[in-house]
Tab-separated table of C-alpha atoms in Angstrom:
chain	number	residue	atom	x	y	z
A	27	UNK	CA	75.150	100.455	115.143
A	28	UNK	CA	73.163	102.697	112.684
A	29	UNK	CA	76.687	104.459	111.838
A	30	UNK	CA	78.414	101.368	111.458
A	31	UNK	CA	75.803	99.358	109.414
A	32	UNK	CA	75.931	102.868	106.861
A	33	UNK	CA	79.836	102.941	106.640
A	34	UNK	CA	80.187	99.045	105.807
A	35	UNK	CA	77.305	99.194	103.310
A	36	UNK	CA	79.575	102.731	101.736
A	37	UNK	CA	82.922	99.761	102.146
A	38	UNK	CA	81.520	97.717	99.648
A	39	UNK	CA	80.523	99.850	97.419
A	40	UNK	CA	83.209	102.153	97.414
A	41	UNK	CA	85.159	99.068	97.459
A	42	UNK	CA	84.031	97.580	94.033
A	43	UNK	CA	82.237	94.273	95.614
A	44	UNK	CA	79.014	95.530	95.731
A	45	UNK	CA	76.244	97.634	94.504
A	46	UNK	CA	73.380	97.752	96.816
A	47	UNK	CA	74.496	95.625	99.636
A	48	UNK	CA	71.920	94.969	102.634
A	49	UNK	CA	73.637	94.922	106.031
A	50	UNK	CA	72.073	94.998	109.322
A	51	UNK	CA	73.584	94.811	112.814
A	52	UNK	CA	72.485	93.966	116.155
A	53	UNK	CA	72.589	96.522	119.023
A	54	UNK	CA	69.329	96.935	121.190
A	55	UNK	CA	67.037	96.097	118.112
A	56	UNK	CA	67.872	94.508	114.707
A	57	UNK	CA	69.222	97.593	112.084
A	58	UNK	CA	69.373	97.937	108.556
A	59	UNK	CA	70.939	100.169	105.933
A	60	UNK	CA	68.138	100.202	103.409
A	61	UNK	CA	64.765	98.331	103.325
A	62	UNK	CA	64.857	95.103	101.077
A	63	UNK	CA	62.424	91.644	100.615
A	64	UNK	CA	65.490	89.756	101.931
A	65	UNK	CA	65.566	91.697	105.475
A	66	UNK	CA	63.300	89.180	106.752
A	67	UNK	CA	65.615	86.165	106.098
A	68	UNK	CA	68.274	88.031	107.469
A	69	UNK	CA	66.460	88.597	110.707
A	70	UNK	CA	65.402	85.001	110.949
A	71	UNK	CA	69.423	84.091	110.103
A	72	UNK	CA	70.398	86.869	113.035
A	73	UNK	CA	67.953	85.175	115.120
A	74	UNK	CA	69.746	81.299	114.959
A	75	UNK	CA	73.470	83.110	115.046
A	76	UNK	CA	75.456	84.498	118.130
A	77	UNK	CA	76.825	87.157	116.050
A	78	UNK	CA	75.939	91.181	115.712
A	79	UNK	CA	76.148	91.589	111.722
A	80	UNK	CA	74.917	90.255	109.108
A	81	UNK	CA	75.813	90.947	104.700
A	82	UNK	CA	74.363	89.858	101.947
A	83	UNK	CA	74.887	91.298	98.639
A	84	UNK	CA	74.524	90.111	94.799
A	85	UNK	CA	78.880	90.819	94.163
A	86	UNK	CA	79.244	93.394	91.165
A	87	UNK	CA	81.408	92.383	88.208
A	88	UNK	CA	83.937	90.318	87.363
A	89	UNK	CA	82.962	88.258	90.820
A	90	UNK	CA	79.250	87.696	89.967
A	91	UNK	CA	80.264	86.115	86.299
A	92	UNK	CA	82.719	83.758	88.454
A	93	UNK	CA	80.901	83.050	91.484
A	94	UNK	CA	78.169	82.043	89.159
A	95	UNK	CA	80.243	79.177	87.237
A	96	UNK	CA	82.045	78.345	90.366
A	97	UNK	CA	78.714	77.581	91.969
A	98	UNK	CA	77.587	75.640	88.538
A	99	UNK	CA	80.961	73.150	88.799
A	100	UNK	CA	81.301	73.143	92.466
A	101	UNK	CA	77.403	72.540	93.285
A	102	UNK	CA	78.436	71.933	97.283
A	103	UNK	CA	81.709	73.499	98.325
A	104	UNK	CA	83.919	75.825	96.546
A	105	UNK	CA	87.630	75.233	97.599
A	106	UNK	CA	90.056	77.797	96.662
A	107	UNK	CA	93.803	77.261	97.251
A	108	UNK	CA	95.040	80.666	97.890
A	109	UNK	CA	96.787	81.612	101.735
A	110	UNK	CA	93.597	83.500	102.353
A	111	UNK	CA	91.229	80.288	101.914
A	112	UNK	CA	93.486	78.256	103.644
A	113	UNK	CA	93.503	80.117	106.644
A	114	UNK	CA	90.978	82.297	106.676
A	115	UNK	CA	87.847	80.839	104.893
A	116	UNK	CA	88.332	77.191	104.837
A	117	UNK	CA	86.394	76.860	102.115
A	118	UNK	CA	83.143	78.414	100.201
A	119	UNK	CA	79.852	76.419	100.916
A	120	UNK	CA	76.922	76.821	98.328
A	121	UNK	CA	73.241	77.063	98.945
A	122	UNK	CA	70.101	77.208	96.134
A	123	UNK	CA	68.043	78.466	98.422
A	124	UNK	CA	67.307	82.020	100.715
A	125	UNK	CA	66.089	80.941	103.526
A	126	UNK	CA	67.379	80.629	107.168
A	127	UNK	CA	66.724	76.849	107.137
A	128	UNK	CA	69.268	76.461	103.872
A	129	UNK	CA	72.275	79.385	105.666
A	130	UNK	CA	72.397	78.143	108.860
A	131	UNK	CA	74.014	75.155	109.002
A	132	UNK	CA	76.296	76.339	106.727
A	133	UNK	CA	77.042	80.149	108.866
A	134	UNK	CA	77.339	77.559	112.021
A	135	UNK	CA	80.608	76.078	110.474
A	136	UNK	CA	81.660	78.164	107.953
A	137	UNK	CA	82.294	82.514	107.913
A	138	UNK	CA	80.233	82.582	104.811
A	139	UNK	CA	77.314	80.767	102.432
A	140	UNK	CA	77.217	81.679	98.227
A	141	UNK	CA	73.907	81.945	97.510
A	142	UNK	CA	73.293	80.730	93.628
A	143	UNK	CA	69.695	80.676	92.851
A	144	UNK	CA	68.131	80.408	89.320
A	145	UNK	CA	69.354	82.193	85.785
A	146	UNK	CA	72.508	82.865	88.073
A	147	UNK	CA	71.610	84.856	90.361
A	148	UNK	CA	74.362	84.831	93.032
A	149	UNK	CA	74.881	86.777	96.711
A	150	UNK	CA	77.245	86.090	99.372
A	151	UNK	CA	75.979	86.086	102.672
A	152	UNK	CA	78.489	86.794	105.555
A	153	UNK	CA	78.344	87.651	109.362
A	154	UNK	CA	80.441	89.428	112.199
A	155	UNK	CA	80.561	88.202	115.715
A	156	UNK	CA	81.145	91.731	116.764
A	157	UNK	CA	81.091	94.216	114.265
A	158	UNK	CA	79.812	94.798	110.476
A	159	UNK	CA	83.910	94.891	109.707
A	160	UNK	CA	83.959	91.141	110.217
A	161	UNK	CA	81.335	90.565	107.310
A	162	UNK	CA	83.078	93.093	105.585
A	163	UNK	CA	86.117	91.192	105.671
A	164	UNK	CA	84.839	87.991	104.388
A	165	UNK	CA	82.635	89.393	101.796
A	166	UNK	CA	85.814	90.654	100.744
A	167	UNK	CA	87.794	87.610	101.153
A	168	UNK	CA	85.092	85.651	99.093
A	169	UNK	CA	85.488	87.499	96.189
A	170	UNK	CA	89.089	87.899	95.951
A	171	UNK	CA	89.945	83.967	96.652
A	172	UNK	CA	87.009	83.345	94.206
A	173	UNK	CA	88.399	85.387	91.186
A	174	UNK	CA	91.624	83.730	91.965
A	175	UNK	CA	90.581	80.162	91.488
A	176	UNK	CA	88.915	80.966	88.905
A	177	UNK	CA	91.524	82.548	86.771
A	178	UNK	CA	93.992	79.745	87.847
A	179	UNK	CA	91.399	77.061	87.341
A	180	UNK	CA	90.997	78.522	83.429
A	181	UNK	CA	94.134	78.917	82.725
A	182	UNK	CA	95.353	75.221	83.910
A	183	UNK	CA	92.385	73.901	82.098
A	184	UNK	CA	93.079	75.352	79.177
A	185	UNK	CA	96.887	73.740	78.926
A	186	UNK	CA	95.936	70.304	79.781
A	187	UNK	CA	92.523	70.758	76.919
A	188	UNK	CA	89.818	70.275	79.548
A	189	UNK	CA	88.387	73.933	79.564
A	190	UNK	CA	84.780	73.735	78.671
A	191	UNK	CA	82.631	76.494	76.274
A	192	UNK	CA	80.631	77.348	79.623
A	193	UNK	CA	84.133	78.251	81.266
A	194	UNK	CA	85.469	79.604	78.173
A	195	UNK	CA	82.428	81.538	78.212
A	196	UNK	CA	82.460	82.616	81.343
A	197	UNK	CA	86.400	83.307	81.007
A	198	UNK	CA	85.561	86.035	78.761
A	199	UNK	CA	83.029	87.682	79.850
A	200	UNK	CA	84.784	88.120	83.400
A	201	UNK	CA	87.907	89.430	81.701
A	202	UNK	CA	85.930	92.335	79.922
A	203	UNK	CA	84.519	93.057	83.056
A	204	UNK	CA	87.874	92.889	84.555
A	205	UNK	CA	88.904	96.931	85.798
A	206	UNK	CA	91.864	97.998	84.343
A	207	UNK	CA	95.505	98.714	86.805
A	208	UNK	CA	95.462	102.134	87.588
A	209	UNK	CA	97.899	104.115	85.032
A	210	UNK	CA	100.533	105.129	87.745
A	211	UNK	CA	101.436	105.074	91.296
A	212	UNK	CA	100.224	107.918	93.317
A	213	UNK	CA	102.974	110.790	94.739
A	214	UNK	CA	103.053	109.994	98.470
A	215	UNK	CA	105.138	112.057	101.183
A	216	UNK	CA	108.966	112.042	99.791
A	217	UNK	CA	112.025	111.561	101.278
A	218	UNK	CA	113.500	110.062	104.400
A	219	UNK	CA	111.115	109.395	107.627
A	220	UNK	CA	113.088	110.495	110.067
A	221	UNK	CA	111.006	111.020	112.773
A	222	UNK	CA	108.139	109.014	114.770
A	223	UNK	CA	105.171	111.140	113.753
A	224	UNK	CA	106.119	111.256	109.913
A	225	UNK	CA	106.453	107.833	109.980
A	226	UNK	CA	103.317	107.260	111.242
A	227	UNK	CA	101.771	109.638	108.466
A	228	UNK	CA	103.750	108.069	105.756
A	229	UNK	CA	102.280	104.691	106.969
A	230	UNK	CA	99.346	105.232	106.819
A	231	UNK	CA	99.027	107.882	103.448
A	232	UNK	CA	100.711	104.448	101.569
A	233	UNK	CA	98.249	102.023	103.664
A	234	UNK	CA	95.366	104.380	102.350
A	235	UNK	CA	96.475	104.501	98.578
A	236	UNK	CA	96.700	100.665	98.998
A	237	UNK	CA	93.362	100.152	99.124
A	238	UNK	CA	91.856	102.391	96.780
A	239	UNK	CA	94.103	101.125	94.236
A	240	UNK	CA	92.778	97.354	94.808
A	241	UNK	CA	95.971	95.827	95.760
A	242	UNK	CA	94.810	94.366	98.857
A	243	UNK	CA	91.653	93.288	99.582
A	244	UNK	CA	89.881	93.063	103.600
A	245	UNK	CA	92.445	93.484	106.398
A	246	UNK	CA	94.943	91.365	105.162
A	247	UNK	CA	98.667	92.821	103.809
A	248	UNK	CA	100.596	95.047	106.492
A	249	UNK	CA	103.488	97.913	105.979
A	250	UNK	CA	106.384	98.783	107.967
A	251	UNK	CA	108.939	101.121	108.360
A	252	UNK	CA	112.256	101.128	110.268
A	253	UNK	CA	113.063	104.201	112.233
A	254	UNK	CA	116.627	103.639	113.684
A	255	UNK	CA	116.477	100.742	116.316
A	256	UNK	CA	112.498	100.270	116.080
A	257	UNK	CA	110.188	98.950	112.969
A	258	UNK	CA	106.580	100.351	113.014
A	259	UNK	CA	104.494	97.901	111.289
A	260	UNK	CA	100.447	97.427	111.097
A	261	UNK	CA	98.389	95.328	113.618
A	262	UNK	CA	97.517	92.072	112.693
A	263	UNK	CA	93.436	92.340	111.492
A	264	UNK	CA	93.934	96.184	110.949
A	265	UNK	CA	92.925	97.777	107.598
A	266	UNK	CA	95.297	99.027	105.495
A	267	UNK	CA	93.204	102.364	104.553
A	268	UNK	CA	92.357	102.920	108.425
A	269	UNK	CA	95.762	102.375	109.753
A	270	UNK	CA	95.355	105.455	112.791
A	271	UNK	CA	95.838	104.083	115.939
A	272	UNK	CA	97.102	100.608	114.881
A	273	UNK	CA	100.422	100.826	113.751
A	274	UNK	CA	103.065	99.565	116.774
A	275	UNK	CA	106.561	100.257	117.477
A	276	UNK	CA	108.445	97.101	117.818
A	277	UNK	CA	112.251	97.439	119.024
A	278	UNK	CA	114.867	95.407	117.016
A	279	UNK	CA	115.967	94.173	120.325
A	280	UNK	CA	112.587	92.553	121.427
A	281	UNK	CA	112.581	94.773	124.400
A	282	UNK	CA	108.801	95.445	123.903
A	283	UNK	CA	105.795	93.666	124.097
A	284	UNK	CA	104.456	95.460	121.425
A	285	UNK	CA	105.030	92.437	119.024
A	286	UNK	CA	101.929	91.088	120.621
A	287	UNK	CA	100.036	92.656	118.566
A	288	UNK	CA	101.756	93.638	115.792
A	289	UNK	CA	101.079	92.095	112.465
A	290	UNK	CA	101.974	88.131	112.084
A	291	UNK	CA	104.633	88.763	110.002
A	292	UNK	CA	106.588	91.229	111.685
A	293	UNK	CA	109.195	88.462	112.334
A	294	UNK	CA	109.685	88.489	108.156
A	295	UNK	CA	109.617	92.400	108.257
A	296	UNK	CA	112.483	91.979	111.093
A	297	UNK	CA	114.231	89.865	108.977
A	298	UNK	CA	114.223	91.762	105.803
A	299	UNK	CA	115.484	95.039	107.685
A	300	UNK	CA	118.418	92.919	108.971
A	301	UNK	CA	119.612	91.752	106.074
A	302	UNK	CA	119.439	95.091	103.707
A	303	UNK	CA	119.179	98.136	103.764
A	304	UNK	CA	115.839	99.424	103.286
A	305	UNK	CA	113.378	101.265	105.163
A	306	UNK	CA	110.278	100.609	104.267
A	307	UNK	CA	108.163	97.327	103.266
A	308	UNK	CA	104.516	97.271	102.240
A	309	UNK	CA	102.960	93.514	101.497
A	310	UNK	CA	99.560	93.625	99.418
A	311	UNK	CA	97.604	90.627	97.741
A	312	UNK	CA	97.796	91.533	94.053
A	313	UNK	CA	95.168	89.324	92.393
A	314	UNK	CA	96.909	88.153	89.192
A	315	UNK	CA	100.757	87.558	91.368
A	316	UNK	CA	99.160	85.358	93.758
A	317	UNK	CA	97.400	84.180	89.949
A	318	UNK	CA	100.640	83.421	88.994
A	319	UNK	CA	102.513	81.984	91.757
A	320	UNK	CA	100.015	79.148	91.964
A	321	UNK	CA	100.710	78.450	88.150
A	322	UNK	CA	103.182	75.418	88.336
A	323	UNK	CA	103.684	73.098	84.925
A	324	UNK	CA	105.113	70.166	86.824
A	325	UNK	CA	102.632	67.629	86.565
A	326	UNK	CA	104.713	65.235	88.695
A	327	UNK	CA	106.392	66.967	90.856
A	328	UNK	CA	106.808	64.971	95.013
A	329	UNK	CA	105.396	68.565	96.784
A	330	UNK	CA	102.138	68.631	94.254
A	331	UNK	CA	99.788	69.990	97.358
A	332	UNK	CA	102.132	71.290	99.609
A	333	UNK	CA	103.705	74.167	96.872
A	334	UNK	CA	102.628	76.591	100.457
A	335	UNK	CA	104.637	74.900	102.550
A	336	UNK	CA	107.653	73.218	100.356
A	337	UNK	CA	108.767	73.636	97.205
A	338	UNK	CA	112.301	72.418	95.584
A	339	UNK	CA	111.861	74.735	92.254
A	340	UNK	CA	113.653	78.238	91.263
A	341	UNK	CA	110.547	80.090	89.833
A	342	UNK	CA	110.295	83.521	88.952
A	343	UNK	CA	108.111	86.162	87.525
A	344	UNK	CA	110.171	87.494	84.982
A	345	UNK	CA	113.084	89.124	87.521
A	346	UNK	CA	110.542	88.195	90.776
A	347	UNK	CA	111.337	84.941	92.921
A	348	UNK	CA	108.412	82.769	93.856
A	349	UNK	CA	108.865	81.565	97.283
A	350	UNK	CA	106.765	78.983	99.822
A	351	UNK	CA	105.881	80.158	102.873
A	352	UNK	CA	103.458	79.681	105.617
A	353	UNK	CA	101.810	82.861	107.701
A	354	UNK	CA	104.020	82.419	111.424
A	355	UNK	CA	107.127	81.605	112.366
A	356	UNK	CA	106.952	78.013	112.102
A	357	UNK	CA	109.474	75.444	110.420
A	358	UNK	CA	107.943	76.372	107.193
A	359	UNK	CA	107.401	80.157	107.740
A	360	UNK	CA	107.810	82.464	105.495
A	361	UNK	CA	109.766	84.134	107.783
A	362	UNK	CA	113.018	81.967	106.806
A	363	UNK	CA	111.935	82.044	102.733
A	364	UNK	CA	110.989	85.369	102.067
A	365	UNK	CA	114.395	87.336	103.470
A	366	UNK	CA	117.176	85.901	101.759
A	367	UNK	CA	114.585	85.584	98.466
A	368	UNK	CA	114.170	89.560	98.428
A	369	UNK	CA	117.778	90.504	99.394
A	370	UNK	CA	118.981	92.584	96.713
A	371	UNK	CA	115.364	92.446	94.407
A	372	UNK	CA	112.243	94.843	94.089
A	373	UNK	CA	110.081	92.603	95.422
A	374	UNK	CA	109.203	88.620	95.965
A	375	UNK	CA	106.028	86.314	95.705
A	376	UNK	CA	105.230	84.164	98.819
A	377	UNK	CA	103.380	81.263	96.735
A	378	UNK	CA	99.519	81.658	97.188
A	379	UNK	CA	99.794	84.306	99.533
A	380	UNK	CA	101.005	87.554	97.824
A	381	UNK	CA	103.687	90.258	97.063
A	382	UNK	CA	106.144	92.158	98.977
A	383	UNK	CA	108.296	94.577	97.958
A	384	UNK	CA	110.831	97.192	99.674
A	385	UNK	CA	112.437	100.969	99.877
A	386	UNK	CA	115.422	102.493	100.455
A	387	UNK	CA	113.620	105.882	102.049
A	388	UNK	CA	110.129	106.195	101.656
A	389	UNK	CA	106.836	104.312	100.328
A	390	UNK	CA	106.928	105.825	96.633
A	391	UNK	CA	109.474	102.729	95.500
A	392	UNK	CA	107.616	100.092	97.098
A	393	UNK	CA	104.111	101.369	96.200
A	394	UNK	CA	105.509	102.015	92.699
A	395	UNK	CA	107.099	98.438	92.780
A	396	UNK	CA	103.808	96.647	93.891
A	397	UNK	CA	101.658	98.107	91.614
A	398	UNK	CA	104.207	97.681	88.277
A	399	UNK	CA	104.752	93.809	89.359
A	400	UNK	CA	101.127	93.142	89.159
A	401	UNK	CA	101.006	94.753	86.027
A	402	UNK	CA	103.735	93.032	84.714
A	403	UNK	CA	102.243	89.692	86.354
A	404	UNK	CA	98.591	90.388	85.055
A	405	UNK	CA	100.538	90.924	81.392
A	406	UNK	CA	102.373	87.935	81.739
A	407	UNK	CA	99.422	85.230	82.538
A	408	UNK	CA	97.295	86.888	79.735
A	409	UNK	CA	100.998	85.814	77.417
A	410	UNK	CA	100.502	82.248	79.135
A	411	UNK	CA	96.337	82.224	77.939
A	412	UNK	CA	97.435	82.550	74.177
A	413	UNK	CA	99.840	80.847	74.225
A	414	UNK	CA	97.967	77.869	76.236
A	415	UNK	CA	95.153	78.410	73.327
A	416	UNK	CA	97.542	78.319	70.460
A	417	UNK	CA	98.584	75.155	71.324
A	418	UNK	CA	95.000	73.699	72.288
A	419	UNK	CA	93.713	74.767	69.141
């Protein structure tokens, strides 16, 4: 536990979420990676929860500017709209106080609390039932669905006049804290996978690169590759950058049980690979395209609230469709929206929930694709911002 408690602490660092995080776990005696005044708290916290981990962390910048004014409008509960909130989180409950007393109740219901104490002072605190991973994974969560309200929140306030100077304020401080896209896609192996074992590699060099170039956040986002009759494709709840050991070979033919636990949208992966002719698919949660694919101008439009699940309207991101879509193979799955929407296209949104995009032979056109269409979407709501304040003003 020792070992684990270390490499989650390194995860969020190395991860851009936090600084000097504080995580213990629970083996035959309570752990933790560093000494701190909080560790008491925790221990009390660890003490009312059936759970192994515990994190809590002050977020590093842009979060901690957001979570901050998030916690100053939304006193209570914080409720994101993103696919991750939805049906991950819930929702974000906030606290004034460190104590056990004030993070219980909320832990008992909820996979995280955001701490906001005085002069804005802001942690998250998270848990795992059975690993540090699990807090991880919400701590991560947290801050990417927080940053994404937020950013939608501003720029929808700002078109209809309401944004206030605190927002404004805080608008601009988080977008000079904001890290720049990296400058270009990294070389990864070349060429067609033509065998098991370099698929595997390929898989998970591109599930690696991924997530140290922030275009997925936690576990979520899978890749895939089709090798003849068979599409290897993530687990579901594996990491992208530790993809050994949990990438499963699912026959076109559903001869396998594989698909068990395969990722949950290896039906959409199937799909895609039956309907064109590319070989590889990698899905990541671009901040500013699942920004962007909230962003709808149609005030009264009949599927206002249910944009994840229906919606009648042909939008695009410059030459990228926006589609609705629900995680699953439901009625309103994104298995039967995201297909024919990609067919013949670099790439499509599923509303709230993030980008795909495909290859004819290897993972440098869909990495190269991902990371260009966030640009491209990050450029484009910055466009919509001045020209929201031009108007306002």
């Amino acid at each position: 536990m020792k070992n684990l408690v270390a490499k989650y602490a390194q995860r969020l660092r190395s991860a851009g979420l936090a600084e000097n995080p504080l995580v213990c776990g629970l083996d035959d005696q309570l752990v933790f990676n560093r000494a701190d005044d909080c560790s008491p708290v925790l221990a009390r916290v660890m003490a009312g929860m059936h759970c192994t981990a515990l994190v809590c962390a002050e977020p590093t910048e842009p979060y901690r500017t957001i979570l901050a004014f998030l916690a100053r409008k939304y006193p209570a509960v914080i409720t994101p709209g993103d696919c991750e909130t939805r049906t991950f989180l819930h929702d974000l409950p906030v606290t004034r106080i460190l104590s056990a007393e004030a993070i219980l109740p909320h832990l008992h219901r909820r996979k995280s609390v955001i701490v906001a104490g005085k002069e804005d002072q802001v942690r998250i605190v998270t848990f795992g039932t059975v690993s540090p991973e699990q807090a991880f994974v919400t701590f991560s969560s947290v801050c990417f669905s927080a940053l994404v309200l937020f950013f939608a929140e501003y720029l929808a306030d700002l078109r209809a006049g309401r944004a206030t100077h605190d927002q404004e304020a805080a608008y601009a401080r988080a977008v000079s804290l904001l890290p720049p896209l990296p400058a270009a896609p990294p070389r990864l192996m070349p060429g067609l996978l033509t065998g098991e074992q370099q698929v595997i590699r390929a898989m998970i060099e591109a599930g690696r690169h991924t997530v140290e170039y922030r275009l997925v956040d936690s576990y979520f986002g899978n890749i895939s590759c089709r090798l003849g009759d068979t599409v290897y494709i993530s687990q579901t709840g594996s990491s992208l950058d530790e993809l050994a050991g949990c990438i499963d070979p699912c026959p076109l033919d559903d001869s396998s049980c594989a698909g068990i636990t395969a990722s949950s949208e290896l039906t959409a992966h199937t799909e895609i690979y039956l309907r064109t002719e590319c070989r590889t698919i990698l899905h990541g949660h671009p901040p500013f395209a699942v920004i962007l694919s909230m962003d709808c101008e149609i005030a009264d439009c009949p599927n206002r609230g249910k944009c994840h699940l229906r919606c009648d309207q042909a939008r695009f991101i410059r030459d990228i469709p926006i589609v609705p879509g629900e995680v699953g193979t439901g009625p309103t799955g994104l298995c039967h929206t995201l297909p024919p929407a990609i067919t013949g296209r670099r790439g499509a949104i599923v509303w709230g929930h993030g980008l795909f995009t495909t290859g004819s032979m290897d993972f440098n056109e869909p990495f190269r694709n991902l990371l260009e269409i966030e640009k491209q979407c990050r450029q484009e709501f910055f466009r919509c911002i001045g020209q929201a304040s031009s108007i306002t003003c």
